[in-house]
Amino acid sequence: RKEVEQDPGPFNVPEGATVAFNCTYSNSASQSFFWYRQDCRKEPKLLMSVYSSGNEDGRFTAQLNRASQYISLLIRDSKLSDSATYLCVVNRGGNDMRFGAGTRLTVKP
Amino acid sequence: DAGITQSPRYKITETGRQVTLMCHQTWSHSYMFWYRQDLGHGLRLIYYSAAADITDKGEVPDGYVVSRSKTENFPLTLESATRSQTSVYFCASSEGGEADTQYFGPGTRLTVL
């Protein structure tokens, strides 16, 4: 079993839709959590950090449930430019980062 | 602001050859990382470095060697390349701290024939 598991996708949604991605992690000692975005054949870029209290950045909302070892990302009012692969990332401590395999999102007109 | 660069961007080599992938960052970040990305596995940490002359193994270090004599450079060497090392390799850097953002280079696509 992988240490970080994500929805396999792909998700194909129309513009304006709301879409949610889920992620679970197995190492209960994990310290910090992130969502990264990766465009096709490009490098990953930080989308947002994830905090226990939940956090929002414009149309994006991230949630963390430490008890269930579960992370989520909600995208509201999807745009064509949101099409990408979204990577769930967990820091086990000491900068030892573990990445999920990613969930691919395609937003269609 | 050059940021973080990798060279070469594309490399084809043969089994058994030594290959070195270069990574250079201009931010004076303390931490640097090497990942490989393969279909179905996501990114996997190979090695990381907290500072010059300090390196640590990640999740998949076997077959790789790193060094960090200068803060800005973090080369990755495949001492004897194997077909299973065909992958996309990403270098990253961060200022430090576990909650800190990692900034990735553009990647090197390595094919081992």
Coordinates of C-alpha atoms in Angstrom, one line a residue:
Chain A
R1 CA 0.0 0.0 0.0
K2 CA 1.3 3.4 -0.9
E3 CA 2.0 5.9 1.9
V4 CA -0.1 8.6 0.2
E5 CA -3.1 7.5 -1.8
Q6 CA -5.2 9.8 -4.0
D7 CA -8.4 9.4 -6.1
P8 CA -7.2 7.8 -9.3
G9 CA -9.2 10.1 -11.6
P10 CA -9.3 11.4 -14.2
F11 CA -12.0 13.9 -13.4
N12 CA -13.6 15.5 -16.4
V13 CA -15.9 18.4 -15.4
P14 CA -17.6 21.3 -17.2
E15 CA -16.5 24.9 -16.5
G16 CA -18.2 26.3 -13.4
A17 CA -18.4 22.9 -11.7
T18 CA -17.3 22.2 -8.2
V19 CA -14.9 19.3 -7.9
A20 CA -13.3 17.6 -4.8
F21 CA -10.2 15.5 -4.5
N22 CA -9.4 13.2 -1.6
C23 CA -6.1 12.0 -0.3
T24 CA -5.3 9.6 2.6
Y25 CA -1.9 9.0 4.2
S26 CA -0.7 6.2 6.3
N27 CA 2.1 7.6 8.5
S28 CA 0.4 9.1 11.5
A29 CA 3.6 11.0 12.5
S30 CA 3.4 13.1 9.3
Q31 CA 4.0 16.7 10.1
S32 CA 2.8 19.0 7.3
F33 CA 0.6 18.7 4.3
F34 CA 0.4 20.3 0.9
W35 CA -1.4 20.3 -2.5
Y36 CA 0.8 20.9 -5.5
R37 CA -0.3 21.4 -9.1
Q38 CA 1.5 19.9 -12.1
D39 CA 0.8 20.9 -15.7
C40 CA 1.6 18.4 -18.4
R41 CA 5.3 17.9 -18.8
K42 CA 6.1 20.6 -16.3
E43 CA 7.4 20.8 -12.8
P44 CA 5.1 20.7 -9.8
K45 CA 4.2 24.0 -8.2
L46 CA 2.8 24.6 -4.7
L47 CA -0.9 25.3 -4.8
M48 CA -1.5 25.6 -1.1
S49 CA -0.5 24.3 2.3
V50 CA -3.1 22.4 4.3
Y51 CA -3.8 23.2 8.0
S52 CA -5.9 21.5 10.6
S53 CA -8.3 24.4 10.8
G54 CA -8.9 24.3 7.1
N55 CA -7.8 27.0 4.7
E56 CA -9.1 28.8 1.7
D57 CA -7.4 30.6 -1.2
G58 CA -9.9 32.1 -3.6
R59 CA -11.8 29.2 -5.2
F60 CA -9.7 26.6 -3.5
T61 CA -10.4 25.1 -0.1
A62 CA -8.2 22.5 1.6
Q63 CA -9.1 20.5 4.7
L64 CA -7.1 18.2 6.9
N65 CA -8.4 15.6 9.3
R66 CA -5.5 14.2 11.3
A67 CA -7.7 11.6 13.2
S68 CA -8.8 10.1 9.9
Q69 CA -5.5 10.8 8.1
Y70 CA -7.4 12.4 5.3
I71 CA -6.8 15.5 3.2
S72 CA -9.1 17.1 0.7
L73 CA -9.1 19.8 -1.9
L74 CA -12.2 21.5 -3.2
I75 CA -12.2 23.6 -6.3
R76 CA -15.3 25.8 -6.9
D77 CA -16.3 27.5 -10.2
S78 CA -13.8 25.5 -12.2
K79 CA -11.9 27.3 -15.0
L80 CA -10.3 25.8 -18.1
S81 CA -7.0 26.9 -16.6
D82 CA -7.5 24.6 -13.6
S83 CA -6.9 21.6 -15.9
A84 CA -3.8 19.9 -14.4
T85 CA -2.7 17.1 -12.2
Y86 CA -3.1 17.7 -8.5
L87 CA -0.6 16.1 -6.1
C88 CA -1.2 15.5 -2.5
V89 CA 2.0 15.8 -0.5
V90 CA 2.8 14.8 3.0
N91 CA 6.0 15.7 5.0
R92 CA 6.9 12.8 7.3
G93 CA 9.3 15.0 9.1
G94 CA 12.8 16.3 8.4
N95 CA 11.8 17.3 4.9
D96 CA 11.2 13.7 3.8
M97 CA 8.3 14.5 1.5
R98 CA 6.0 11.8 0.1
F99 CA 3.9 12.5 -2.9
G100 CA 0.7 10.9 -4.1
A101 CA 0.5 9.7 -7.7
G102 CA -1.8 12.6 -8.5
T103 CA -5.3 13.2 -9.7
R104 CA -5.8 14.5 -13.2
L105 CA -8.4 17.1 -13.8
T106 CA -9.7 18.2 -17.1
V107 CA -12.1 21.2 -17.2
K108 CA -14.1 21.4 -20.4
P109 CA -16.0 24.3 -22.0
Chain B
D1 CA 16.1 35.7 -11.4
A2 CA 17.2 32.3 -12.7
G3 CA 15.7 30.4 -9.8
I4 CA 16.5 26.7 -10.1
T5 CA 17.8 25.1 -13.3
Q6 CA 18.6 21.6 -14.3
S7 CA 20.9 20.3 -17.1
P8 CA 20.7 18.5 -19.3
R9 CA 17.0 18.7 -20.0
Y10 CA 17.1 15.5 -22.0
K11 CA 19.6 12.7 -21.9
I12 CA 19.8 9.3 -23.6
T13 CA 22.4 6.9 -22.4
E14 CA 23.2 3.2 -22.4
T15 CA 23.1 0.7 -19.6
G16 CA 26.2 0.7 -17.5
R17 CA 27.3 4.2 -18.2
Q18 CA 27.8 6.9 -15.6
V19 CA 25.5 9.9 -15.9
T20 CA 25.5 13.1 -13.9
L21 CA 22.5 15.4 -13.7
M22 CA 23.1 18.9 -12.6
C23 CA 21.0 21.2 -10.4
H24 CA 21.7 24.8 -9.7
Q25 CA 19.8 27.3 -7.6
T26 CA 20.3 31.0 -7.2
W27 CA 18.3 31.6 -4.1
S28 CA 20.9 30.4 -1.5
H29 CA 18.2 28.0 -0.2
S30 CA 19.5 25.6 2.5
Y31 CA 17.7 22.6 1.4
M32 CA 17.9 20.8 -2.0
F33 CA 16.2 17.6 -3.1
W34 CA 16.2 15.1 -6.0
Y35 CA 13.1 13.3 -7.0
R36 CA 12.2 10.9 -9.8
Q37 CA 8.7 10.7 -11.3
D38 CA 7.4 7.6 -12.9
L39 CA 3.9 6.8 -14.1
G40 CA 1.8 5.3 -11.3
H41 CA 4.3 6.2 -8.6
G42 CA 4.2 10.0 -8.4
L43 CA 7.4 11.7 -7.3
R44 CA 9.7 9.7 -5.1
L45 CA 12.5 11.3 -3.1
I46 CA 16.0 10.0 -3.9
Y47 CA 18.3 12.2 -1.8
Y48 CA 18.1 15.5 0.0
S49 CA 20.6 17.9 1.5
A50 CA 20.1 20.3 4.4
A51 CA 23.2 22.3 3.7
A52 CA 26.6 22.0 2.0
D53 CA 28.3 18.7 2.8
I54 CA 25.1 17.3 4.5
T55 CA 23.1 14.7 2.5
D56 CA 20.5 12.2 3.5
K57 CA 18.8 9.3 1.8
G58 CA 15.2 9.5 0.7
E59 CA 12.8 6.8 -0.3
V60 CA 14.7 5.4 -3.3
P61 CA 18.5 6.1 -3.0
D62 CA 19.9 2.8 -4.4
G63 CA 22.0 3.3 -7.6
Y64 CA 22.4 7.1 -7.0
V65 CA 25.1 9.2 -5.5
V66 CA 24.9 12.9 -4.6
S67 CA 27.3 15.5 -3.4
R68 CA 26.9 19.1 -2.2
S69 CA 30.2 21.0 -2.0
K70 CA 28.5 24.3 -2.7
T71 CA 25.2 25.5 -1.4
E72 CA 23.9 26.3 -4.9
N73 CA 24.8 23.0 -6.6
F74 CA 23.4 19.5 -6.0
P75 CA 24.5 17.1 -8.7
L76 CA 23.0 13.6 -8.9
T77 CA 25.1 10.8 -10.3
L78 CA 24.0 7.4 -11.6
E79 CA 27.1 5.4 -11.3
S80 CA 26.1 2.6 -13.6
A81 CA 22.8 3.4 -15.3
T82 CA 20.1 0.7 -15.6
R83 CA 16.9 0.7 -17.7
S84 CA 14.8 1.0 -14.5
Q85 CA 16.4 4.4 -14.0
T86 CA 14.6 5.7 -17.1
S87 CA 12.5 8.5 -15.6
V88 CA 12.0 12.2 -15.2
Y89 CA 14.2 13.7 -12.6
F90 CA 13.3 16.8 -10.7
C91 CA 15.5 18.9 -8.5
A92 CA 13.9 21.1 -5.8
S93 CA 15.0 23.6 -3.2
S94 CA 13.5 25.2 -0.1
E95 CA 14.7 27.7 2.4
G96 CA 14.2 25.2 5.2
G97 CA 11.7 24.1 7.7
E98 CA 9.2 21.3 7.3
A99 CA 6.3 23.5 6.2
D100 CA 8.4 25.4 3.7
T101 CA 7.5 25.5 0.0
Q102 CA 9.7 23.4 -2.3
Y103 CA 10.5 25.0 -5.7
F104 CA 11.1 22.6 -8.5
G105 CA 13.4 22.8 -11.5
P106 CA 12.1 22.0 -15.0
G107 CA 13.1 18.4 -14.9
T108 CA 15.5 16.2 -16.8
R109 CA 14.1 13.4 -19.0
L110 CA 16.5 10.5 -18.8
T111 CA 16.3 7.4 -21.1
V112 CA 18.6 4.5 -20.4
L113 CA 18.8 2.1 -23.4

